[in-house]
Coordinates of C-alpha atoms in Angstrom, one line a residue:
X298 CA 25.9 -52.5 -29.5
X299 CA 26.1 -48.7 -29.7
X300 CA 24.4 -46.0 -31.5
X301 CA 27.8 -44.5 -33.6
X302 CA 26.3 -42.7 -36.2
X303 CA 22.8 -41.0 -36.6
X304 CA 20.8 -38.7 -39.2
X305 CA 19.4 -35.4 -38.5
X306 CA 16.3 -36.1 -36.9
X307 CA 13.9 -33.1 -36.8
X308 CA 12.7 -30.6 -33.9
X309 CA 11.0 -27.7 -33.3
X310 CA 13.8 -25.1 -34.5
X311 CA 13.8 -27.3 -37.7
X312 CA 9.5 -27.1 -38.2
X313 CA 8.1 -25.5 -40.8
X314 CA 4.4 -25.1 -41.7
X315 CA 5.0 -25.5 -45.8
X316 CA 3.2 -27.9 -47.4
X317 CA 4.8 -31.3 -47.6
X318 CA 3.3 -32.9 -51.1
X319 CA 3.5 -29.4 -53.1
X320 CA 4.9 -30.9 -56.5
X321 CA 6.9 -27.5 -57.3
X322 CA 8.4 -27.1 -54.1
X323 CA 11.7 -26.2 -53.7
X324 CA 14.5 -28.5 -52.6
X325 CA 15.5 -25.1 -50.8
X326 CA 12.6 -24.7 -48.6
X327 CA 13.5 -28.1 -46.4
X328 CA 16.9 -26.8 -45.5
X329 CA 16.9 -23.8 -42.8
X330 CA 19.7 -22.5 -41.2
X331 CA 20.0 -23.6 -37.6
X332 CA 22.3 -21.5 -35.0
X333 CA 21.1 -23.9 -32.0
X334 CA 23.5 -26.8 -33.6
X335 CA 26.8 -25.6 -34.7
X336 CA 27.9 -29.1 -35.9
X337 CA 26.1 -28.4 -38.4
X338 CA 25.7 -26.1 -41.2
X339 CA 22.0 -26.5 -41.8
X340 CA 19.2 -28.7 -39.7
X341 CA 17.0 -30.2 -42.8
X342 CA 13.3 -31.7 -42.3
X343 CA 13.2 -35.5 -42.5
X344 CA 10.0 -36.5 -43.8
X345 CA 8.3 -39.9 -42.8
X346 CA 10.3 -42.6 -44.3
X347 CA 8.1 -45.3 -45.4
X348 CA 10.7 -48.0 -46.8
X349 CA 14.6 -48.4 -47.5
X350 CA 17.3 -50.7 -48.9
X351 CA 20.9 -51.1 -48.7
X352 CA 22.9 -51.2 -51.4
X353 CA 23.8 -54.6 -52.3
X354 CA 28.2 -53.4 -52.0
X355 CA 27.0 -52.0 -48.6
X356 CA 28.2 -48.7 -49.0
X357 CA 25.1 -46.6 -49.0
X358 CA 21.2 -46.7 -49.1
X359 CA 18.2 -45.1 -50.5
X360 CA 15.0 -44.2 -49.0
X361 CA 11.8 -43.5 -50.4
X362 CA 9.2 -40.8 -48.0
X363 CA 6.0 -39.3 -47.6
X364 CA 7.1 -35.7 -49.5
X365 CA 7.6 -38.0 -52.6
X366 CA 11.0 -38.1 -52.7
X367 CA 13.6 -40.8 -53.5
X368 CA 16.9 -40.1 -51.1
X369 CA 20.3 -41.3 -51.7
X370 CA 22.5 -41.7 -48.5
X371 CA 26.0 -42.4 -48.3
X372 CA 27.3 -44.6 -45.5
X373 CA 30.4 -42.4 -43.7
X374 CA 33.5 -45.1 -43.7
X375 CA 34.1 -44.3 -40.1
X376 CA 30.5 -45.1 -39.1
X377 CA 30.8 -48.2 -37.2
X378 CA 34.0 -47.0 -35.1
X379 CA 33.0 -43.6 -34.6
X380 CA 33.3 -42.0 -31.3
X381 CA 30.7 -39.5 -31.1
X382 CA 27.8 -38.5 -33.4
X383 CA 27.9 -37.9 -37.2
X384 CA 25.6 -36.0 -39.0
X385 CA 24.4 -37.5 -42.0
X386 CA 22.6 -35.9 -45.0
X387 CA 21.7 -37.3 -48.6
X388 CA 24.1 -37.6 -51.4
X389 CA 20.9 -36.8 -53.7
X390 CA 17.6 -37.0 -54.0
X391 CA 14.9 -38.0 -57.0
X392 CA 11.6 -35.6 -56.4
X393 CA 8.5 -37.3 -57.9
X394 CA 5.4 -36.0 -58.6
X395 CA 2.9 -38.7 -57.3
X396 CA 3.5 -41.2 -54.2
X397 CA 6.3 -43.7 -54.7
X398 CA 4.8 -46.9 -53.9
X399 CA 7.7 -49.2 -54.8
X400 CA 11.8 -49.1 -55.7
X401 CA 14.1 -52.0 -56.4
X402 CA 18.1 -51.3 -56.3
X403 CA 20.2 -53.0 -59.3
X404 CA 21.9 -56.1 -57.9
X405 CA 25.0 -55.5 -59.1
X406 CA 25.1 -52.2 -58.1
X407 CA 28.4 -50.5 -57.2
X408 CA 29.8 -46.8 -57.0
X409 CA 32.8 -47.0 -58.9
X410 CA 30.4 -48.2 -62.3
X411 CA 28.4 -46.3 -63.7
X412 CA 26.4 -49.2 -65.8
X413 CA 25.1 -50.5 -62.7
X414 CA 23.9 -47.9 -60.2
X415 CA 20.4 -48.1 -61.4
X416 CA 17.2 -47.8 -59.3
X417 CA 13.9 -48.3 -60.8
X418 CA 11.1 -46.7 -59.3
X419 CA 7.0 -47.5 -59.5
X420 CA 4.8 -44.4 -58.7
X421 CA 1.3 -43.9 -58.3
X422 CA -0.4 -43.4 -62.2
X423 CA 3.3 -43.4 -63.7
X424 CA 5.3 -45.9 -66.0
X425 CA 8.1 -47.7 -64.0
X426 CA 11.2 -45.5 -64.4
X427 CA 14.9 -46.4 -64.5
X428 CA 17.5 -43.8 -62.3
X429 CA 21.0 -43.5 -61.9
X430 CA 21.4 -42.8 -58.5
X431 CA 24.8 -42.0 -58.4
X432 CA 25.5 -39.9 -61.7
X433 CA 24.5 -36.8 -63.6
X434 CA 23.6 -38.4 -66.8
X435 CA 23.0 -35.4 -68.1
X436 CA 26.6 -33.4 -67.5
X437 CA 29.4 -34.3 -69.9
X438 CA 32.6 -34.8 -68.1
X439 CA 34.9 -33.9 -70.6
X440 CA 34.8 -30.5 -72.4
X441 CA 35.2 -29.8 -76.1
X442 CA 39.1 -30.6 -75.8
X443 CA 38.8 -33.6 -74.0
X444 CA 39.9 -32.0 -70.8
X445 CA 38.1 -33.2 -67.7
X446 CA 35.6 -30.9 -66.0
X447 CA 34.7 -30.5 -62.2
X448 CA 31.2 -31.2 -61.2
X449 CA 29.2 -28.1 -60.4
X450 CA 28.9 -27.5 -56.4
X451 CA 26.1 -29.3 -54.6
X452 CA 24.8 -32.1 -54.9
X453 CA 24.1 -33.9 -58.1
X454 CA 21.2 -34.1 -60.8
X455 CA 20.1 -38.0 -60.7
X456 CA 16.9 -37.0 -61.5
X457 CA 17.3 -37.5 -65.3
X458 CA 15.1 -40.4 -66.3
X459 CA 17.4 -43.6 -68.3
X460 CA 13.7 -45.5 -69.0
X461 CA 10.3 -45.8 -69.0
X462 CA 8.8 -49.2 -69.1
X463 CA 4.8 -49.3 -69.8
X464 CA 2.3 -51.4 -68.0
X465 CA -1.2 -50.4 -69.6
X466 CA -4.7 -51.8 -69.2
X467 CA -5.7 -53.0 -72.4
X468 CA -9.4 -52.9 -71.8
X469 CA -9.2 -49.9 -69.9
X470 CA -6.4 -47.6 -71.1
X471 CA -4.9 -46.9 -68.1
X472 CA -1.4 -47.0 -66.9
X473 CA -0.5 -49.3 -63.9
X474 CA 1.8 -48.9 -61.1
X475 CA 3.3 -51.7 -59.1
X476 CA 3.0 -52.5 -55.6
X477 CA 6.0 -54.1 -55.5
X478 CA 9.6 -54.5 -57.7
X479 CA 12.5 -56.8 -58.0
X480 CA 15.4 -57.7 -60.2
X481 CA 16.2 -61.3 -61.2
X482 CA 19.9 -61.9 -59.8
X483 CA 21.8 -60.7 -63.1
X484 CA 19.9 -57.8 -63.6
X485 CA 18.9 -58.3 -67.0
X486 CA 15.0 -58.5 -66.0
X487 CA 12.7 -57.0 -63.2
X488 CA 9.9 -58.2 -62.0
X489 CA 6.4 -56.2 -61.0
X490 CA 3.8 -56.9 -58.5
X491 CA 0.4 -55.9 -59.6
X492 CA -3.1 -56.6 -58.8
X493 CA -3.5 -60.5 -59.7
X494 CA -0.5 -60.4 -61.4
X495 CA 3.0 -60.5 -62.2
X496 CA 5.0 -59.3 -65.0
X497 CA 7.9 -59.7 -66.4
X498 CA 10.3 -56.7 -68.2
X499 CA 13.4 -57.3 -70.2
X500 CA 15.8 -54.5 -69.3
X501 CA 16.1 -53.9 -73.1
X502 CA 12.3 -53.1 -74.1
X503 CA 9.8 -50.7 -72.2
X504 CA 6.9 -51.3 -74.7
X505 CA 5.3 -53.7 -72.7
X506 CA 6.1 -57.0 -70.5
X507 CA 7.7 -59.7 -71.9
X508 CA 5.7 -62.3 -69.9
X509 CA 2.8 -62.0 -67.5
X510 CA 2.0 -64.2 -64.6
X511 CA -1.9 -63.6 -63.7
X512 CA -2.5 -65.3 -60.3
X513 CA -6.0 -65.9 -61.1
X514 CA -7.6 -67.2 -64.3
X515 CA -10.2 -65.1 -64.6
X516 CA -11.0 -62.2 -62.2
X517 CA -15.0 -62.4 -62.5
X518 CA -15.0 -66.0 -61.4
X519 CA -17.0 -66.3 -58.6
X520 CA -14.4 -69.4 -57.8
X521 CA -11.9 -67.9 -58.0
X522 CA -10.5 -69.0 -61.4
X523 CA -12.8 -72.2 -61.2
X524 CA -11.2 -72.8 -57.4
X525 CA -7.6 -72.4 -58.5
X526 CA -5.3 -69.2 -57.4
X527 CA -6.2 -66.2 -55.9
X528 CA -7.1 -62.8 -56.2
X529 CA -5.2 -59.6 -55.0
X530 CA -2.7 -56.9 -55.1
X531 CA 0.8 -58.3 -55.2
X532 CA 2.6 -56.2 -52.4
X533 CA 5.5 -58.0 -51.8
X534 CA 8.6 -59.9 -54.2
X535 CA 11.4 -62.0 -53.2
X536 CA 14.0 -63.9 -55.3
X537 CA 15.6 -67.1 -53.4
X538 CA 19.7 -66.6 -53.0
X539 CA 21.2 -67.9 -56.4
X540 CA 23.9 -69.8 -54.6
X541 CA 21.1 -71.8 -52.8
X542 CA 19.7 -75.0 -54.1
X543 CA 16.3 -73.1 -54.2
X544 CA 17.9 -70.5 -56.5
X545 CA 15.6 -68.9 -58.8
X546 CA 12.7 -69.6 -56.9
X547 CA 10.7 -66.1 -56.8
X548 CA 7.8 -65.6 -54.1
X549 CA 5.1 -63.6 -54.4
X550 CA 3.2 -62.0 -51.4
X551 CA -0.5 -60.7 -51.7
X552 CA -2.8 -58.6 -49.6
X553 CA -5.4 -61.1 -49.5
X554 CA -2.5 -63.1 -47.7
X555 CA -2.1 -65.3 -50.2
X556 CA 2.4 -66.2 -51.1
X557 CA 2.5 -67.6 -54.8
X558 CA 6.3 -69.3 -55.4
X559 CA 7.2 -69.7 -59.4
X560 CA 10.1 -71.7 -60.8
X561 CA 13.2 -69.5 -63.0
X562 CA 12.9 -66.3 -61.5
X563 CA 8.9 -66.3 -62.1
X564 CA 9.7 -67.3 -65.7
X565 CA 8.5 -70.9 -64.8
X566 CA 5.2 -72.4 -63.9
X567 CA 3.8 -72.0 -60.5
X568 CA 5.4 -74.3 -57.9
X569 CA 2.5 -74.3 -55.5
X570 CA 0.4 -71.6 -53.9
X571 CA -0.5 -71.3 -49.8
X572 CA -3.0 -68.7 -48.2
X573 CA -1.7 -67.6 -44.3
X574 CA -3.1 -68.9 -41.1
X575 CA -6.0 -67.1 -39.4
X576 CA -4.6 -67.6 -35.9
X577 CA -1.5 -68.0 -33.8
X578 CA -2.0 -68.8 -30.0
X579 CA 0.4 -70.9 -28.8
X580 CA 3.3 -70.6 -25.9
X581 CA 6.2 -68.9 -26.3
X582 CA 9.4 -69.0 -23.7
X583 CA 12.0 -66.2 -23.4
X584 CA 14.1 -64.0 -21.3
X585 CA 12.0 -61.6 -22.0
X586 CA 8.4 -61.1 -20.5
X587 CA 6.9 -64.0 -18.5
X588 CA 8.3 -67.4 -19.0
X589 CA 5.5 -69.6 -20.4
X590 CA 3.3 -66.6 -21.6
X591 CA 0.4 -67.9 -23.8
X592 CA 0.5 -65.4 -27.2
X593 CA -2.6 -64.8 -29.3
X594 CA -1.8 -63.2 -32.7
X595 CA -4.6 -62.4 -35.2
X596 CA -4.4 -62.2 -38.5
X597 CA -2.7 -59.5 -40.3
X598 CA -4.2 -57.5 -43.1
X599 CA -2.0 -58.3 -45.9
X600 CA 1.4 -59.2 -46.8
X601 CA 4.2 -56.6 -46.6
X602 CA 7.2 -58.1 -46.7
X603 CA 8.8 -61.4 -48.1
X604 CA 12.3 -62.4 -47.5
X605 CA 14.2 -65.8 -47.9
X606 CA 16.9 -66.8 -45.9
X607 CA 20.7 -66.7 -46.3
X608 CA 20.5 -70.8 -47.7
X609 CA 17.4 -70.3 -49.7
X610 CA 15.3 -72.7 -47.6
X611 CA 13.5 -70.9 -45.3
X612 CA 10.6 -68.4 -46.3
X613 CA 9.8 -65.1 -44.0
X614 CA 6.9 -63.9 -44.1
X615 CA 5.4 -60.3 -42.3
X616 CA 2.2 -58.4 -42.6
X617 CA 0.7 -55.4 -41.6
X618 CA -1.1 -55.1 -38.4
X619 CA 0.6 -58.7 -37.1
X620 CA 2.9 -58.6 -34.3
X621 CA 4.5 -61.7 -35.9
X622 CA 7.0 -62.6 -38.7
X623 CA 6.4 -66.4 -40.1
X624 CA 8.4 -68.6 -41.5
X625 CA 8.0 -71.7 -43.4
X626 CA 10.4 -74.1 -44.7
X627 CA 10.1 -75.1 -48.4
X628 CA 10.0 -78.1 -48.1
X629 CA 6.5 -78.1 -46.6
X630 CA 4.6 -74.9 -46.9
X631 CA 1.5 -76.9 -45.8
X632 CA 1.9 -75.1 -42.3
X633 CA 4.3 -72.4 -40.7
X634 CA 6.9 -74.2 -39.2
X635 CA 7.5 -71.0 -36.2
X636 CA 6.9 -67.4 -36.2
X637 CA 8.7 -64.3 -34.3
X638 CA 6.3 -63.1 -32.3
X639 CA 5.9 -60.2 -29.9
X640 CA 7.3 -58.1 -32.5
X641 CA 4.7 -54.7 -31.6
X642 CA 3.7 -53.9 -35.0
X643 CA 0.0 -54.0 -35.3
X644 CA 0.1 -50.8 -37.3
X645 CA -1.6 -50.6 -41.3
X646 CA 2.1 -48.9 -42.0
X647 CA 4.2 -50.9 -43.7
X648 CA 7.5 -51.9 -41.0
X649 CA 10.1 -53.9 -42.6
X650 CA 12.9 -56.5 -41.7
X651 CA 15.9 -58.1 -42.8
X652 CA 17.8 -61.5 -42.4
X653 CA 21.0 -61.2 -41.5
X654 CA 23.8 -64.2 -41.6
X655 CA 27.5 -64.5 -41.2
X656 CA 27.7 -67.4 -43.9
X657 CA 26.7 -65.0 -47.0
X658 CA 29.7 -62.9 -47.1
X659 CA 32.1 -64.3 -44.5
X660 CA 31.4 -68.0 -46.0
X661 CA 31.1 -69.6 -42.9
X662 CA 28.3 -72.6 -43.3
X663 CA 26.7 -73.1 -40.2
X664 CA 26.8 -69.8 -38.2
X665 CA 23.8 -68.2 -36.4
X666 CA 21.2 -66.2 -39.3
X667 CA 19.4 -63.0 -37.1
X668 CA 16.6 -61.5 -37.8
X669 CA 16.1 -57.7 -37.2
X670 CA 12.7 -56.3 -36.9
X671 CA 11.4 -52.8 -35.4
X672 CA 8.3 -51.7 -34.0
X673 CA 6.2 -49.3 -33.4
X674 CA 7.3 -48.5 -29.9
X675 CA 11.2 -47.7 -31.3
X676 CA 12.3 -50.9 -30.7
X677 CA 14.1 -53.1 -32.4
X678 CA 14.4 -57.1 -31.6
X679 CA 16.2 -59.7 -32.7
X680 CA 15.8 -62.8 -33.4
X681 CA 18.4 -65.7 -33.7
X682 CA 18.5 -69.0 -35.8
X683 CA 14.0 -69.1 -35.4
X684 CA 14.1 -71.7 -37.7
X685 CA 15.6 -74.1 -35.9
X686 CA 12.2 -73.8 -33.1
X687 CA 8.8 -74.4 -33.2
X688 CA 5.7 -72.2 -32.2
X689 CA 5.9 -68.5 -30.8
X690 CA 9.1 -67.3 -30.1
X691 CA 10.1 -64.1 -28.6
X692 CA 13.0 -62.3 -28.9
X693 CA 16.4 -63.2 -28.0
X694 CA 17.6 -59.3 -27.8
X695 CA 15.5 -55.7 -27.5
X696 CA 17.2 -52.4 -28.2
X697 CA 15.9 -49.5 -27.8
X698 CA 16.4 -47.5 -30.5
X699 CA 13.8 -43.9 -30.2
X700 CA 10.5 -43.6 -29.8
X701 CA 8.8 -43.4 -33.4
X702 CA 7.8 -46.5 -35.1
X703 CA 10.9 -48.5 -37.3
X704 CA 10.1 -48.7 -41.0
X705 CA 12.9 -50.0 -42.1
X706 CA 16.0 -52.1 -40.1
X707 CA 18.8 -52.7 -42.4
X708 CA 21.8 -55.0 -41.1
X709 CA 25.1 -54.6 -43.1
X710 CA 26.3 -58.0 -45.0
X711 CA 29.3 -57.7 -42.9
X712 CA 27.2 -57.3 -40.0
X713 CA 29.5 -54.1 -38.8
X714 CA 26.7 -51.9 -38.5
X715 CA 22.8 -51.4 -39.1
X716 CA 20.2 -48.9 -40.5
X717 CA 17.4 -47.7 -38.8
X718 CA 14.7 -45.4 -40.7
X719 CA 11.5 -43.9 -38.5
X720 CA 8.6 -42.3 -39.6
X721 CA 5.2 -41.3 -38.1
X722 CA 1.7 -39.1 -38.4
X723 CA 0.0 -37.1 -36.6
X724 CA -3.5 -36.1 -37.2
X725 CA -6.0 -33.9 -35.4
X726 CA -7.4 -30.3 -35.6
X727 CA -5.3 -28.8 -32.4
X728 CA -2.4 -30.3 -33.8
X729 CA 0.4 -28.2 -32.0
X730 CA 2.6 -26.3 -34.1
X731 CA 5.7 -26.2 -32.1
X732 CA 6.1 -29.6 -32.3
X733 CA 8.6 -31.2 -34.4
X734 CA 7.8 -32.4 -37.7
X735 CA 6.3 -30.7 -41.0
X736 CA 2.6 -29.4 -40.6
X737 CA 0.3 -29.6 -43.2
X738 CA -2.8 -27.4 -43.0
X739 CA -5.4 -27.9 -46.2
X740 CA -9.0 -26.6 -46.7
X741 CA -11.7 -29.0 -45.7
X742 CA -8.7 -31.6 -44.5
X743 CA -7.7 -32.6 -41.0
X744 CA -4.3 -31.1 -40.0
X745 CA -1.3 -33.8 -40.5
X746 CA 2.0 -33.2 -38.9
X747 CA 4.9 -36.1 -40.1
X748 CA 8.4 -36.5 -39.4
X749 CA 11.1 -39.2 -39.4
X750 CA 14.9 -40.2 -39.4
X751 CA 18.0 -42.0 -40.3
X752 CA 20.3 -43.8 -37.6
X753 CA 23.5 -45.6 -38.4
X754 CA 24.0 -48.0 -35.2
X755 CA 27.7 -49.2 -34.6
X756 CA 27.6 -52.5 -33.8
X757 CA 29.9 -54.0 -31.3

């Protein structure tokens, strides 16, 4: 494995003291010339990258950061052969107005069609929007004779909005934001995490869900619904593969640490419904650290992440501040049946993974499934075929990848190369300002400095 390919990470000839979450900011102020790099025509700030996802064709991804903003990246075609560092800047960006707190990526998405580069987006106060990320909706292509036109220089305007799809409080009147999105496989529906619930949207009508799911009966029961299901924000969605025998299956992750798994793509009843062990101590083997080492994991604070593996039988399962990854087989969710542990992530920011295995796009039944997960030391560790093992198990591989804490670790479906995304905060009042990152400096507010970055890793 070798580091091909890699963002612009920020420094100190790259810092600027503006203020990060200023809503009419201009897209001009992040990029400053730079005459210390001549690779490049311009060093741009990265801000702290809280979550990404690969495009389902593989050929790009989108991140979503701390300054609000939704960023489209294009993956170079050379990347995993490339012999010395590429710089790498976004095809576009989406600036929003309040914190993004969730995206989902259409699953049919591909470049070369229009109809299906779509990216919805959930912010903070704001109706779920539907993007193109690719295209200028807004620029007709053809002038008044039919003739083609050429796109303005730049980069271009995908911040036109296609939809708006409305999730109001009846009793209260307000509008609600989900924690968490997902498409079903077809991309005819989405579905939407929200606090003891989730709905259901048909593509086709914004007014209002066509089906809610409330995970509770009634949220003033002291029993929680008379003892049945459970209260919480919904932070996490995941859809079984649709080529698995558990296709259709959709799980739903709380932060009370509750999962939820319903039948048709959450169209159906509830299957069954499982809260997460309090404790992990149990012995672990591995090359790496002390053979035999006894691990004790407490509990995490909340679900952050769900993901099914490549055949649809296996459930993973991470939290925040849990240095573990679970897994349960659904066959039996009365107990976890192992968990990757050792993964250094007791952190309340959200670090994700991703399953990786050779039998999704190469067909190949069988073959080993990995699972790629960073931490907040800039590592990244992989794990390989944990399911087939009981208890703790530590990592079968460690690379070192920088220093700042992994958000997101994307692995390609063809397995030629991986994304890595960073981001990190730094508060104080003798912040230094010659330090990389963006400072922020408000009245009556401790100072905050935050910076991240982008690495495409060639794998070999």
């Amino acid at each position: 494995m070798q580091s091909n390919s890699s963002s612009n990470e920020e420094d100190s000839s790259c810092s600027s003291d503006s203020d990060s979450d200023s809503d009419d900011s201009d897209d001009s102020d992040n990029l400053e010339s730079s005459e210390l790099n001549p690779s490049r025509e311009f060093c741009r700030h990265v801000s702290s990258i809280h979550e990404a996802k690969l495009f389902p064709d593989g050929l790009g991804f989108i991140t979503a950061d701390y300054d609000r903003t939704l960023s489209v990246y294009a993956i170079p075609a050379d990347a995993p052969n490339a012999l010395e560092v590429i710089p790498l800047e976004p095809y576009a960006q989406i600036k929003r107005a309040e914190p993004i707190w969730s995206f989902a990526i259409h699953p049919r998405f591909s470049v070369a069609d229009p109809t299906t580069s779509h990216v919805l987006v959930g912010c903070r106060d704001s109706y779920v929007t539907l993007y193109n990320a690719l295209w200028d909706v807004t620029r007709n292509p053809f002038d008044e004779n039919g003739q083609p036109v050429p796109p303005p220089p730049g980069p271009p305007n995908i911040s036109a909005k296609l939809a708006s799809y409305k999730i109001i409080d009846p009793m209260r009147e307000t509008v609600l934001a989900p924690n968490s999105l997902t498409y079903n496989h077809d991309g005819t529906r989405f579905i939407a995490g929200l606090k003891d619930a989730v709905t259901i949207f048909d593509m086709d009508y914004t007014e209002s869900p066509v089906l809610t799911q409330k995970t509770i009966p009634s949220r003033n029961s002291k029993l929680k619904g008379g003892g049945r299901g459970f209260k919480g924000v919904i932070s996490a969605l995941s859809l079984a593969p649709q080529a698995s025998g558990s296709g259709g299956i959709l799980a739903a992750g709380s932060r009370t640490r509750w999962v939820a798994l319903y039948e048709s793509a959450g169209d159906g009843n509830k299957i069954t419904e499982f809260s997460l062990p309090t404790t992990l101590r149990t012995r672990c083997n591995s090359q790496f650290g002390s053979s035999g080492s006894d691990i004790d994991d407490t509990p995490g604070s909340g679900i952050s992440q769900l993901k099914w593996s490549a055949c649809g039988t296996y459930l993973y399962v991470a939290e925040r501040v849990s240095d573990s990854i679970l897994i349960y087989d659904r066959r039996n969710f009365g107990f976890a049946l192992s968990h990757c542990a050792g993964r250094n992530a007791r952190t309340n920011n959200r670090l994700g993974f991703d399953v990786w295995s050779a039998s999704t796009h190469y067909h190949q039944p069988g073959t080993s499934e990995e699972v790629w997960a960073g931490g907040i030391d800039g590592k990244i560790r992989i794990w390989r075929d944990p399911y087939f093992k009981e208890g703790a198990l530590e990592a079968d591989e460690v690379v070192q990848v920088g220093e700042d804490p992994i958000t997101s670790t994307l692995v390609h479906p063809y397995g030629s190369l991986a994304v890595v995304c960073s981001g990190r905060y730094e508060y104080g009042l003798d912040v230094p300002t010659s330090e990389k990152g963006l400072l922020m400096d408000r009245r009556g507010c401790p100072k905050l400095r935050q910076w991240g970055s982008v690495d495409i890793l060639g794998l070999t």
